[in-house]
Backbone as a ProteinNet text record, in pm:
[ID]
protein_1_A
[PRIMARY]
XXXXXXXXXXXXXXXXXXXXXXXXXXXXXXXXXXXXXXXXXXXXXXXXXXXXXXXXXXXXXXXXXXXXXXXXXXXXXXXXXXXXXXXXXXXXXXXXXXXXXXXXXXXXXXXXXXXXXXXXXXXXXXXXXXXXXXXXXXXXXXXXXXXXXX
[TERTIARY]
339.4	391.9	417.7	340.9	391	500.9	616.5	734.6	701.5	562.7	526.2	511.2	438.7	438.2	301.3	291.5	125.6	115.6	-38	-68.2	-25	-44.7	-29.7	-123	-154.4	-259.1	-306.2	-417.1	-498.8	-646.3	-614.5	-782.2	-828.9	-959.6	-1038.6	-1017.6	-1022.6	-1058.3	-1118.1	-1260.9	-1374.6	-1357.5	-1371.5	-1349.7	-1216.5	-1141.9	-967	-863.5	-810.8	-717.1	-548	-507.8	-375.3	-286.2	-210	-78.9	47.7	82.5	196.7	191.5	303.7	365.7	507.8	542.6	678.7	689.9	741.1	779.5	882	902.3	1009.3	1108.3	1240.4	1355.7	1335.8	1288.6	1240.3	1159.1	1048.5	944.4	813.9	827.9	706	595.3	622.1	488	517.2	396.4	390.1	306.6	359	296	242.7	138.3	76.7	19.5	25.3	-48.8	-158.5	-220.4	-376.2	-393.2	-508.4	-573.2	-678.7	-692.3	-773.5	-689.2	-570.3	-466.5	-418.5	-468	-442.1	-325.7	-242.4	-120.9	-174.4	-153.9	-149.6	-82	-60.7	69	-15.8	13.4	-53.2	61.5	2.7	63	20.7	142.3	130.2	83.4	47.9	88.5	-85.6	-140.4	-274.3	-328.4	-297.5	-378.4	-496.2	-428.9	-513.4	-412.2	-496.2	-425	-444.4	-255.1	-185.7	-279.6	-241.8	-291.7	-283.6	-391.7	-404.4	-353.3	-299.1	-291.7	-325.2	-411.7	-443.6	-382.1	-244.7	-212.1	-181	-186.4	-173.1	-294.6	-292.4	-387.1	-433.4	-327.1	-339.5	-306.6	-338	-308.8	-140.8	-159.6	23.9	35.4	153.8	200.1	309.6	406.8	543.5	522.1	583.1	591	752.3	807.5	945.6	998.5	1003.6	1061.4	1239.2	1350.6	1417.7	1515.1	1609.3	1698.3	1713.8	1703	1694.8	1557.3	1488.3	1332.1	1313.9	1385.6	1353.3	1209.7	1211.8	1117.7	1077.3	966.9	950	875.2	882.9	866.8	745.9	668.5	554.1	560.7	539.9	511.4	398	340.9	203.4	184.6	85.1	30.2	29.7	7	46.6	108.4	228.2	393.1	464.2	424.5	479.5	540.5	662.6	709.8	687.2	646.9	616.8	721.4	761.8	845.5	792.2	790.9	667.2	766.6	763.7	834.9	783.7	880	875.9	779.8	788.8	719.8	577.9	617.9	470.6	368.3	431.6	369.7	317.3	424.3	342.5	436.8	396.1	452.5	552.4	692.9	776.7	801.6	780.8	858.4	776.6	770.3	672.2	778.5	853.7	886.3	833.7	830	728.7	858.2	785.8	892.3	814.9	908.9	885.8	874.6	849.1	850.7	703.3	659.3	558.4	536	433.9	400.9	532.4	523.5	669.7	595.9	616	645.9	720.9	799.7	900.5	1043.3	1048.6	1158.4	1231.5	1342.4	1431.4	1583.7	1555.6	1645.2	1759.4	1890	2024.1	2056.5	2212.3	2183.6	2212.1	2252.5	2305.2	2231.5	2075.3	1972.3	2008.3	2083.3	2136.3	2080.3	2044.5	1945.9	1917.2	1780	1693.8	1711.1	1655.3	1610	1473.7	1430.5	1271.7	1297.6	1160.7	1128.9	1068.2	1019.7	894.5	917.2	967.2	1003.7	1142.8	1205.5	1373.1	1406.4	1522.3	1566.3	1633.8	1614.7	1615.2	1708	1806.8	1851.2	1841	1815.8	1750.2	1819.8	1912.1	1983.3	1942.7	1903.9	1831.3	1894.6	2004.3	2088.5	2100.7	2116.9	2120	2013.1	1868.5	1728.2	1728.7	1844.9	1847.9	1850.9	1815	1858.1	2012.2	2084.2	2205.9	2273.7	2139.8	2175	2041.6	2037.6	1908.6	1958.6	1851.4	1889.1	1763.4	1772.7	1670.1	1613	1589	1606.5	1487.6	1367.9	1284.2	1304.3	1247.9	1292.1	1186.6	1129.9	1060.8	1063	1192.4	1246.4	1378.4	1401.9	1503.5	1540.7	1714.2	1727.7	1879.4	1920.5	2066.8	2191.7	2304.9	2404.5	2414.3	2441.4	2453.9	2529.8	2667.1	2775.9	2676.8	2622.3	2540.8	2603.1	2706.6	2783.3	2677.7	2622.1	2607.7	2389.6
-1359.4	-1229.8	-1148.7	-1072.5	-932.2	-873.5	-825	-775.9	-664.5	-589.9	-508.9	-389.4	-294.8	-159.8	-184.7	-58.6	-41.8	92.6	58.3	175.2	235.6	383.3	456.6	541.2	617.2	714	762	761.3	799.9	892.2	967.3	1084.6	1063	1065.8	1068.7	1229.3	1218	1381	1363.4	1396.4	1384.5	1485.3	1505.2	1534.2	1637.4	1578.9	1623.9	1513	1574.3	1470.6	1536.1	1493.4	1547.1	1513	1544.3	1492.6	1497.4	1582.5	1573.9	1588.4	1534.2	1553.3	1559.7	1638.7	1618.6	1692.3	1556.3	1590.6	1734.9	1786.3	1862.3	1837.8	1871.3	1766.3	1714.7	1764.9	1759.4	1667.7	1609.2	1503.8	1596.8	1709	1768.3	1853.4	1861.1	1872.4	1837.9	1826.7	1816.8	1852	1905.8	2026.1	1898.3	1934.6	1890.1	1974.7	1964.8	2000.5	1948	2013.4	1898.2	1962	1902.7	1933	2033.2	2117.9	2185.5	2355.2	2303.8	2419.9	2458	2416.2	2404.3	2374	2412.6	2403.8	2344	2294.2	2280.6	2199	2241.5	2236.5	2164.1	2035.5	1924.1	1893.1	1858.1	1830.4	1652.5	1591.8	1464.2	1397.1	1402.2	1360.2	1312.9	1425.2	1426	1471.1	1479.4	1478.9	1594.1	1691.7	1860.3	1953.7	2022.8	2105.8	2224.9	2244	2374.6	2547.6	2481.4	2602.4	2562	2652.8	2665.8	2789.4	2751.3	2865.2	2864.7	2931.9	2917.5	3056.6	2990.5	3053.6	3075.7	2933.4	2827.8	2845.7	2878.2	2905.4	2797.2	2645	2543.4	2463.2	2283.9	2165.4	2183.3	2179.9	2174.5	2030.6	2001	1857.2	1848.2	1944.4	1892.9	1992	1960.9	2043.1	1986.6	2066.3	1996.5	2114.7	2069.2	2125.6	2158.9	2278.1	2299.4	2233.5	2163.4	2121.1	2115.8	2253.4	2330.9	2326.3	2323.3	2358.8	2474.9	2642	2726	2764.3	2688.1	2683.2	2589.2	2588.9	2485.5	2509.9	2437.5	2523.6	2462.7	2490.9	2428.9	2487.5	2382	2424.8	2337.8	2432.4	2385.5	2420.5	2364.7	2399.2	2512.5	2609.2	2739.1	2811.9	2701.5	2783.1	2823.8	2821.9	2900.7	2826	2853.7	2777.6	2931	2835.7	2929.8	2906.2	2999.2	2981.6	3032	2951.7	2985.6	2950.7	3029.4	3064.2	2937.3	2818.6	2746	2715.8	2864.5	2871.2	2953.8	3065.4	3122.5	3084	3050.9	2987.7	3084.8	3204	3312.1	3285.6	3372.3	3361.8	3443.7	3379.5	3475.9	3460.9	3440.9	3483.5	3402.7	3460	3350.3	3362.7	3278.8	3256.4	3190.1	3274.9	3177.2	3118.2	2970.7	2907.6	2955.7	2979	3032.9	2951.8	2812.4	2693.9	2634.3	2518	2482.1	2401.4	2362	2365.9	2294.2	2293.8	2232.7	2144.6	2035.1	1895.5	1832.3	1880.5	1860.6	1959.4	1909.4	2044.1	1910.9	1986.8	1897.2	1960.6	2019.5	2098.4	2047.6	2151.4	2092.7	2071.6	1981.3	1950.7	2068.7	2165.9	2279.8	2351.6	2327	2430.6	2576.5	2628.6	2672	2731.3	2574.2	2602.2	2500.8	2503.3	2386.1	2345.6	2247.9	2233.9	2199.1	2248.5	2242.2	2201.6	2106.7	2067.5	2088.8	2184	2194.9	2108.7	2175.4	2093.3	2111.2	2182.2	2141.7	2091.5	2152	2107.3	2261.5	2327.3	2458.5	2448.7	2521.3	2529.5	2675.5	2692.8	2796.8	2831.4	2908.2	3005.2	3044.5	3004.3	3086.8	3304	3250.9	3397	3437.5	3437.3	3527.6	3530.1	3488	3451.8	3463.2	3354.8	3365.4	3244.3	3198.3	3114.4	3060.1	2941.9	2934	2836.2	2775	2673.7	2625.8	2638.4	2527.2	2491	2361.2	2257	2213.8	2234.8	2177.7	2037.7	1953.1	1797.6	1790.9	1678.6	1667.5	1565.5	1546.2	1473.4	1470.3	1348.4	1272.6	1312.2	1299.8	1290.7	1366.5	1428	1498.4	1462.3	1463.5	1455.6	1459.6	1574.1	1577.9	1469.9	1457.9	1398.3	1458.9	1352.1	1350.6	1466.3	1466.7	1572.7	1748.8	1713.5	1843.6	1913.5	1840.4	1842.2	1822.2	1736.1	1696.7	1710.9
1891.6	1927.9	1800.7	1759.7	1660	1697.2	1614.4	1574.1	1522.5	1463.7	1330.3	1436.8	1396.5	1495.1	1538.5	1640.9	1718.7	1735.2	1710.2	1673.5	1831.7	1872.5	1994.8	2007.3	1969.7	1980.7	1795.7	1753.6	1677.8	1679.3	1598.8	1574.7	1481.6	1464.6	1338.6	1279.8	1174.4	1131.4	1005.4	975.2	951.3	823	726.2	627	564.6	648.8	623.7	546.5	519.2	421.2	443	552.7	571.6	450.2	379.9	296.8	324.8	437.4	518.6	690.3	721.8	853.6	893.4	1011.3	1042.6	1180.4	1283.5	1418.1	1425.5	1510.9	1592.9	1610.2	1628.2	1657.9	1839.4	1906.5	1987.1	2028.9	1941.9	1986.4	2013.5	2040.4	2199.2	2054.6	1916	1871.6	1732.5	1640.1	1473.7	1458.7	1305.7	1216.3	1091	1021.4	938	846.9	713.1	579.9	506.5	506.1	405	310.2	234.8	123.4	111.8	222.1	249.4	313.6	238.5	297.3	377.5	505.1	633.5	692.1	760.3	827.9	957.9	1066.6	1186.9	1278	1407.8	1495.1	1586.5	1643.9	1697.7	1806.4	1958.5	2101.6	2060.7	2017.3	1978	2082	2201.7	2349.5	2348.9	2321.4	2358.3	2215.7	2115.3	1973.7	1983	2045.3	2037.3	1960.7	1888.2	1765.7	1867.8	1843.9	1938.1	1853.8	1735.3	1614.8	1496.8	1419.9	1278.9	1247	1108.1	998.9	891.5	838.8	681.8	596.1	539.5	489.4	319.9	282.9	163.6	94.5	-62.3	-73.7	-238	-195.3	-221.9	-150.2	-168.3	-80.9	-36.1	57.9	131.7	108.7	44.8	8.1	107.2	170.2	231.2	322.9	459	603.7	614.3	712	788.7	879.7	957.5	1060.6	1031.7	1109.9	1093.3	1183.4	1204.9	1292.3	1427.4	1460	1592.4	1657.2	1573.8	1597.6	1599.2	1532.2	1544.4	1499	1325.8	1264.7	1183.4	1115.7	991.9	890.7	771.1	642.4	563.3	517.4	423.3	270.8	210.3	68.8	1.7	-136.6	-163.1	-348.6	-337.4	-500.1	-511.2	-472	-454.4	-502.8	-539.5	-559.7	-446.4	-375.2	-233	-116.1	1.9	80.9	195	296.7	407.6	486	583.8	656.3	824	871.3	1011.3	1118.4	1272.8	1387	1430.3	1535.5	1603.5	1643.3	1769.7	1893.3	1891.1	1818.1	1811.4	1650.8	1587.1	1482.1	1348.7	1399.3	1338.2	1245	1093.3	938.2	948.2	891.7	890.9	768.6	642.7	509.2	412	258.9	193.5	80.6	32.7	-111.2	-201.1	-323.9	-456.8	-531.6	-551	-715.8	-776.9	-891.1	-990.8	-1153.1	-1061.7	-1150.2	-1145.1	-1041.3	-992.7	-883.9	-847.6	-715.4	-638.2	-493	-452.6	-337.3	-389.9	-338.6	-228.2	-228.6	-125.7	-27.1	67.5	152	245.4	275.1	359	383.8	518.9	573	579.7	591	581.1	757.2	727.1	888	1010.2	943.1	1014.3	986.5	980.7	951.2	874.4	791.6	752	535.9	556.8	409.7	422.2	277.7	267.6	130.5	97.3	-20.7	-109.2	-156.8	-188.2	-331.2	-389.3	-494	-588	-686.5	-731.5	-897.8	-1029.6	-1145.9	-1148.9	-1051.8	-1025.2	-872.5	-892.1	-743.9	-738.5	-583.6	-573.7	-400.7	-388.2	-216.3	-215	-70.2	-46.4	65.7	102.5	208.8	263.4	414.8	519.9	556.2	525.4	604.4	469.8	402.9	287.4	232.4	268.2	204.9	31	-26.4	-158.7	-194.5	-337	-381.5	-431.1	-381	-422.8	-521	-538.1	-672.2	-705.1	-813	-913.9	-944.9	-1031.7	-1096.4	-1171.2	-1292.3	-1379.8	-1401.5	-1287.4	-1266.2	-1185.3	-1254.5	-1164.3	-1119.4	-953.5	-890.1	-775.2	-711.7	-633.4	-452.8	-465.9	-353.8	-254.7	-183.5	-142.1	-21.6	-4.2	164.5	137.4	242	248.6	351	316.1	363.6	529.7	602.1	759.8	722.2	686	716.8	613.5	568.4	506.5	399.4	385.2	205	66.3	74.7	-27.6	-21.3
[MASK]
++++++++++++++++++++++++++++++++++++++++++++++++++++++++++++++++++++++++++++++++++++++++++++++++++++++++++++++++++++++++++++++++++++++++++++++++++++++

């Protein structure tokens, strides 16, 4: 008897090279980033892409969805973090680092701000669409405290 995981449903995709993913809080879809710039919003259920966007005009390394599921955010070689509507998928805001490419995002738990990676560490204020702290520290990896302190 295996203990290990199984697979559930799988697609081929034929000269794509996804580099990210990240469910909904929800379960009911995921968004993915490739190397080919591509954003797309996938009905996990049945492995049909809801929509594309090509908006990235490098490899998207990090996707994540926002708490609520209002929205979710991509960032890329680019320099750039997109900020795209839930439901209709349409672009709502593009901020550039002003450092380099950004690697990583990971929303706070009160969807409220994020934090993105590129050669610092950067939080990013949804309601005030500003930056509210850098940090000159490179770093791998990001993810905030359950309580959203820290």
């Amino acid at each position: 008897m295996s203990r290990g995981f199984s697979v559930v449903r799988s697609k081929q995709l034929p000269h794509k090279k996804v580099s990210c993913c990240s469910w909904s809080s929800d379960g009911t879809l995921l968004v993915t980033g490739s190397e080919d710039n591509f954003v797309e919003i996938w009905n996990p259920n049945t492995l049909d892409i809801i929509a594309t966007r090509i908006s990235h005009t490098g490899t998207v390394y990090c996707c994540s969805w926002s708490p609520n599921g209002s929205c979710f955010a991509t960032g890329s070689d680019d320099k750039t973090i997109k900020l795209w509507h839930g439901q209709s998928f349409m672009l709502l805001e593009t901020l550039n680092s002003p450092n380099s490419k950004v690697t990583r995002i990971s929303w706070s738990p009160d969807g409220n701000q994020f934090v993105y990676l590129d050669s610092s560490i950067v939080i990013w204020d949804t309601r005030s669409h500003s930056v509210v702290a850098s940090y000159p520290i490179i770093a791998v990896c990001c993810s905030w405290s359950p309580d959203g302190t820290q």
